[in-house]
Coordinates of C-alpha atoms and ligand atoms in Angstrom, one line a residue:
M1 CA -3.1 122.3 166.1
Q2 CA -1.8 119.6 164.5
H3 CA 1.1 120.5 162.1
L4 CA 2.5 124.2 162.3
I5 CA 3.3 125.0 158.8
E6 CA 2.7 128.6 158.1
T7 CA 1.0 131.6 160.4
Q8 CA -2.2 131.9 158.1
Q9 CA -3.5 128.9 160.0
C10 CA -3.3 130.5 163.5
T11 CA -6.5 132.6 164.6
R12 CA -6.4 135.7 167.3
E13 CA -8.1 133.0 169.5
S14 CA -5.4 130.1 169.2
I15 CA -2.6 132.9 169.4
Q16 CA -4.0 134.3 172.6
K17 CA -4.3 130.9 174.3
L18 CA -0.5 130.2 173.3
F19 CA 0.8 133.0 174.7
A20 CA -1.2 132.7 177.8
L21 CA 0.2 129.3 178.1
A22 CA 3.9 130.6 177.5
T23 CA 3.5 133.2 180.2
A24 CA 2.4 130.5 182.5
L25 CA 5.4 128.6 181.7
E26 CA 7.9 131.5 182.4
G27 CA 10.7 130.2 184.6
K28 CA 9.1 126.7 185.0
R29 CA 10.0 123.3 184.3
D30 CA 7.4 120.5 184.5
Q31 CA 6.8 116.7 183.5
S32 CA 3.9 117.2 181.1
L33 CA 5.9 115.7 178.1
K34 CA 7.4 113.0 179.8
G35 CA 8.0 109.7 177.9
K36 CA 7.7 111.9 174.6
V37 CA 10.4 112.1 172.0
L38 CA 10.6 115.3 169.7
A39 CA 12.7 114.6 166.4
S40 CA 14.9 118.0 165.9
L41 CA 15.8 117.8 162.0
F42 CA 18.1 120.4 160.8
Y43 CA 19.2 120.4 157.2
E44 CA 20.3 124.1 157.5
P45 CA 22.5 125.8 160.0
S46 CA 20.7 127.1 163.4
T47 CA 21.6 128.1 166.9
R48 CA 18.5 129.5 168.5
T49 CA 15.5 127.4 167.0
R50 CA 17.2 124.1 167.3
L51 CA 18.7 124.7 170.8
S52 CA 15.3 126.5 172.2
F53 CA 13.3 123.7 170.8
E54 CA 15.4 121.0 172.5
S55 CA 15.8 123.1 175.8
A56 CA 12.1 123.4 175.7
M57 CA 11.4 119.7 175.3
Y58 CA 13.8 119.0 178.1
R59 CA 12.2 121.6 180.5
L60 CA 8.7 119.7 179.9
G61 CA 10.2 116.1 180.7
G62 CA 10.5 114.9 177.2
H63 CA 13.5 113.5 175.2
V64 CA 15.1 114.7 172.0
I65 CA 16.6 112.9 169.1
T66 CA 18.5 115.1 167.1
M67 CA 20.0 115.6 163.3
E68 CA 22.2 118.4 162.9
N69 CA 23.7 119.4 159.5
G70 CA 21.1 116.8 157.6
R71 CA 22.1 118.0 154.2
E72 CA 25.5 116.3 154.9
S73 CA 24.8 114.0 157.7
S74 CA 21.5 112.3 156.9
S75 CA 20.9 109.6 154.3
Q76 CA 19.2 112.5 152.3
S77 CA 22.9 113.0 150.9
K78 CA 22.8 109.4 149.6
G79 CA 19.9 110.3 147.8
E80 CA 17.0 109.5 149.9
T81 CA 13.7 111.6 149.6
L82 CA 12.4 113.7 152.4
E83 CA 9.1 111.9 152.1
D84 CA 10.8 108.5 152.8
S85 CA 13.1 110.3 155.8
I86 CA 9.6 111.5 157.2
K87 CA 7.7 108.5 156.9
V88 CA 10.9 106.7 158.8
I89 CA 11.6 109.3 161.7
G90 CA 7.5 109.6 162.2
Q91 CA 8.1 106.0 163.8
Y92 CA 10.7 107.1 166.1
A93 CA 9.2 110.1 167.4
D94 CA 6.1 112.1 168.6
M95 CA 6.7 115.3 167.0
I96 CA 8.9 116.4 164.4
V97 CA 10.7 120.1 164.2
M98 CA 12.2 120.7 160.7
R99 CA 14.3 123.1 159.1
H100 CA 15.1 122.5 155.6
M101 CA 16.5 124.4 152.4
E102 CA 13.7 124.1 150.1
T103 CA 10.5 126.2 150.2
G104 CA 7.5 124.1 150.8
A105 CA 9.4 121.3 152.5
A106 CA 7.4 121.7 155.7
D107 CA 4.2 121.3 153.7
R108 CA 5.4 118.2 151.8
A109 CA 6.4 116.8 155.2
A110 CA 3.1 117.3 156.9
A111 CA 1.4 115.7 153.9
L112 CA 2.5 112.2 154.9
S113 CA 3.9 112.5 158.2
P114 CA 2.4 110.0 161.0
V115 CA 3.2 112.9 163.8
P116 CA 3.0 116.6 164.0
I117 CA 5.6 118.6 161.9
I118 CA 6.5 122.1 163.2
N119 CA 8.1 124.2 160.4
A120 CA 11.6 125.7 161.8
G121 CA 12.1 127.4 158.5
D122 CA 11.5 126.3 154.8
G123 CA 13.6 127.7 151.8
N124 CA 14.4 131.3 151.0
L125 CA 10.9 132.3 150.1
G126 CA 8.9 129.9 152.7
Q127 CA 8.1 130.8 156.4
H128 CA 9.4 130.8 160.1
P129 CA 5.9 130.2 162.1
T130 CA 7.4 129.9 165.5
Q131 CA 9.8 133.0 164.9
A132 CA 7.0 135.0 163.9
L133 CA 5.1 133.9 167.1
L134 CA 7.8 134.7 169.5
D135 CA 8.3 138.1 167.7
L136 CA 4.4 138.9 168.2
Y137 CA 4.8 137.6 171.9
T138 CA 7.8 140.1 172.3
I139 CA 5.8 142.9 170.8
Q140 CA 2.7 142.0 173.1
R141 CA 5.0 141.7 176.4
E142 CA 7.1 144.8 175.5
L143 CA 4.3 147.3 174.4
K144 CA 1.3 145.8 176.2
R145 CA -0.9 145.4 173.2
Q146 CA -0.9 144.1 169.7
D147 CA -3.6 146.3 168.1
N148 CA -2.6 149.8 167.0
I149 CA 1.2 149.4 166.2
H150 CA 3.3 150.6 163.5
V151 CA 5.9 148.2 162.6
A152 CA 9.0 148.9 160.2
F153 CA 10.7 146.0 158.6
I154 CA 14.4 146.9 157.5
G155 CA 16.4 145.3 155.2
N156 CA 16.5 142.1 153.7
L157 CA 12.7 141.6 153.2
K158 CA 12.8 139.3 150.3
Y159 CA 14.6 136.5 151.4
Y160 CA 13.5 136.3 155.3
R161 CA 11.1 134.2 156.0
S162 CA 10.1 135.4 159.6
T163 CA 9.5 138.9 158.1
R164 CA 6.8 137.1 155.8
S165 CA 5.5 134.9 158.7
L166 CA 5.1 138.1 161.0
S167 CA 3.5 140.0 158.2
Y168 CA 0.7 137.5 157.9
L169 CA 0.4 137.4 161.6
L170 CA -0.1 141.1 161.9
G171 CA -3.0 141.1 159.3
K172 CA -5.2 139.5 162.0
Y173 CA -5.1 142.6 164.1
K174 CA -6.5 146.1 164.1
K175 CA -5.0 149.3 163.3
I176 CA -1.7 148.0 162.2
R177 CA 0.6 150.0 160.0
I178 CA 3.7 148.5 158.3
T179 CA 6.7 150.1 156.5
F180 CA 8.6 147.9 154.5
V181 CA 12.1 149.7 154.4
S182 CA 14.4 147.9 151.8
S183 CA 16.3 148.6 148.5
P184 CA 14.3 147.7 145.4
E185 CA 16.1 144.5 145.0
L186 CA 15.1 143.3 148.4
R187 CA 11.5 144.2 148.7
M188 CA 8.8 142.3 150.2
D189 CA 6.9 139.7 147.8
D190 CA 3.6 140.8 146.4
D191 CA 1.8 137.6 147.8
V192 CA 2.3 139.2 151.6
K193 CA 1.6 142.6 150.3
E194 CA -1.8 141.7 148.5
Y195 CA -2.8 139.6 151.6
L196 CA -2.2 142.8 153.6
T197 CA -4.2 144.8 151.2
R198 CA -7.1 142.2 151.7
K199 CA -6.9 142.7 155.6
G200 CA -6.9 146.5 155.4
V201 CA -3.6 147.1 156.8
A202 CA -1.8 150.2 156.0
W203 CA 1.5 149.4 154.3
E204 CA 4.2 151.5 152.6
E205 CA 7.4 151.1 150.8
V206 CA 10.3 153.0 151.3
E207 CA 14.2 153.2 150.6
S208 CA 15.2 155.4 153.4
M209 CA 14.8 154.6 157.0
H210 CA 15.3 158.1 158.2
H211 CA 11.7 159.1 159.0
V212 CA 10.4 155.9 160.1
V213 CA 12.9 155.1 162.8
K214 CA 11.3 158.1 164.6
E215 CA 7.9 157.0 164.1
A216 CA 7.6 153.6 164.5
D217 CA 6.6 151.5 167.4
V218 CA 9.0 148.4 166.5
L219 CA 12.0 148.4 164.6
Y220 CA 12.3 145.0 163.0
Q221 CA 16.1 144.8 162.0
T222 CA 16.9 142.0 159.6
R223 CA 20.2 140.3 158.4
I224 CA 21.2 140.5 154.7
A225 CA 21.4 136.7 154.2
K226 CA 24.6 135.5 152.5
E227 CA 23.3 132.2 152.1
W228 CA 20.3 133.3 149.8
I229 CA 22.2 135.9 147.9
K230 CA 24.8 133.9 145.9
N231 CA 26.3 136.9 144.0
E232 CA 29.1 138.1 145.9
V233 CA 29.0 141.7 144.0
E234 CA 25.3 142.0 145.0
Y235 CA 25.7 140.9 148.7
E236 CA 28.3 143.6 149.0
K237 CA 26.3 146.1 147.4
Q238 CA 23.4 145.4 150.0
K239 CA 25.5 144.5 153.3
G240 CA 25.7 147.5 155.4
R241 CA 23.0 149.5 153.7
Y242 CA 20.8 149.8 156.9
I243 CA 22.8 149.9 160.2
I244 CA 20.9 150.9 163.3
T245 CA 23.5 152.8 165.2
R246 CA 23.2 154.4 168.8
A247 CA 22.4 157.5 167.1
V248 CA 19.4 155.8 165.2
A249 CA 18.1 154.1 168.5
D250 CA 18.4 157.3 170.4
S251 CA 16.4 159.3 167.8
M252 CA 13.4 156.6 168.7
K253 CA 10.2 157.6 170.3
K254 CA 9.8 156.7 174.0
G255 CA 8.8 153.1 174.5
A256 CA 9.7 152.1 170.9
I257 CA 11.5 148.7 170.5
I258 CA 14.2 147.3 168.4
I259 CA 13.7 143.4 167.5
H260 CA 15.8 141.0 165.3
P261 CA 15.4 137.4 165.0
L262 CA 19.2 137.2 165.3
P263 CA 22.0 136.1 164.4
R264 CA 23.4 139.9 163.5
I265 CA 25.9 140.4 161.4
G266 CA 26.9 144.1 162.0
E267 CA 23.4 145.5 161.0
I268 CA 22.8 146.7 164.8
S269 CA 25.8 148.3 166.6
P270 CA 27.0 146.4 169.6
D271 CA 26.7 149.8 171.3
V272 CA 23.1 149.6 170.8
D273 CA 22.6 146.4 173.1
D274 CA 22.3 148.8 176.4
S275 CA 19.9 151.0 174.9
P276 CA 16.4 151.1 176.6
H277 CA 14.9 150.1 173.1
A278 CA 17.0 147.2 172.5
V279 CA 15.0 144.0 173.2
Y280 CA 16.6 141.4 170.7
F281 CA 18.0 139.4 173.6
R282 CA 15.1 139.6 175.8
Q283 CA 13.6 138.3 172.6
V284 CA 15.4 134.9 172.9
G285 CA 14.1 134.3 176.4
Y286 CA 10.4 135.0 175.1
G287 CA 11.3 132.6 172.5
L288 CA 11.7 129.6 174.8
M289 CA 8.5 130.1 176.6
V290 CA 6.6 130.4 173.3
R291 CA 8.4 127.3 171.8
M292 CA 7.5 125.6 175.2
A293 CA 3.8 126.6 174.8
I294 CA 4.2 125.3 171.2
L295 CA 5.4 122.0 172.1
K296 CA 2.6 121.3 175.0
T297 CA -0.2 122.6 172.5
I298 CA 0.9 120.2 169.7
A299 CA 1.5 117.3 172.2
R300 CA -2.1 117.4 173.4
G301 CA -3.3 116.1 170.1
V302 CA -0.9 113.3 169.9
K303 CA -2.2 110.0 171.2
S304 CA 0.6 108.0 172.9
R305 CA 1.8 105.4 170.4
G306 CA 3.6 103.2 172.7
K307 CA 7.2 104.2 171.6
Ligands
CP401 N1 16.2 133.3 164.5 C1 16.8 132.0 164.3 O1 16.1 131.2 163.2 O2 17.7 131.9 164.5 P1 18.9 130.4 164.1 O3 18.9 130.4 162.8 O4 19.9 130.5 164.9 O5 18.0 129.2 164.3

């Protein structure tokens, strides 16, 4: 693995190796990335992705240079191109993790970067591959399997890069069923649905979550993203349409789980947090392990450049 841009580039074998490494790293710290530098470039807000990558790098003995709020604080605000920024930062760091507001930005960066690029989310129609990998790892840890799973993606499926990334990952597994639950305005895009059809995944689209919450193995709840739905009237119309309440959680089948990339803005009621189905805060901890494993895996291919 050099760059990590989209989940289509992962194979079942590479995912299994990554997950085995993540499990081996649980609760551990080592010095395997001593002397290595990670550049953490965030042109959009983030809590989990930025801090978990930075924490992961420190836990592996490496160093971090960080740029938060890059849209305002970096020289791109003066007109520097992303391409020029990456050519420069690639001389300061051994790896770059980047979140950017433009779909395709990670791919553009990877095309000319002298060091590996890890896509931490690109644009409203791009991908968030490390989130999808930690989502899949969460499913594997909690359900003890990856094949033969019924996943219900709920809410904002149009402007939600991690649901796109996870759908592409699920297409690699057997006997997967996906139910996309959304309003017509926020349906999953055709590229994902066409891919799933080609891969033989059974998928359906519904507007009501009433039946599927009782049947699915995984409820993947999403946030209605105000940053991408610019029209206030439309945002208000969509917000609050699909809420996982305690009554919904209590109606789920035994062993089924609720996951969410977070942040949540009311779409899971706080009284669900102590339900046996609620896994979304454990998911955060799994994410740290998976991101440690990603950094270690990518760093193996990085030659020391004497920086
Ligand atoms: N799940 C996720 O990407 O969260 P942040 O936006 O806080 O990084």
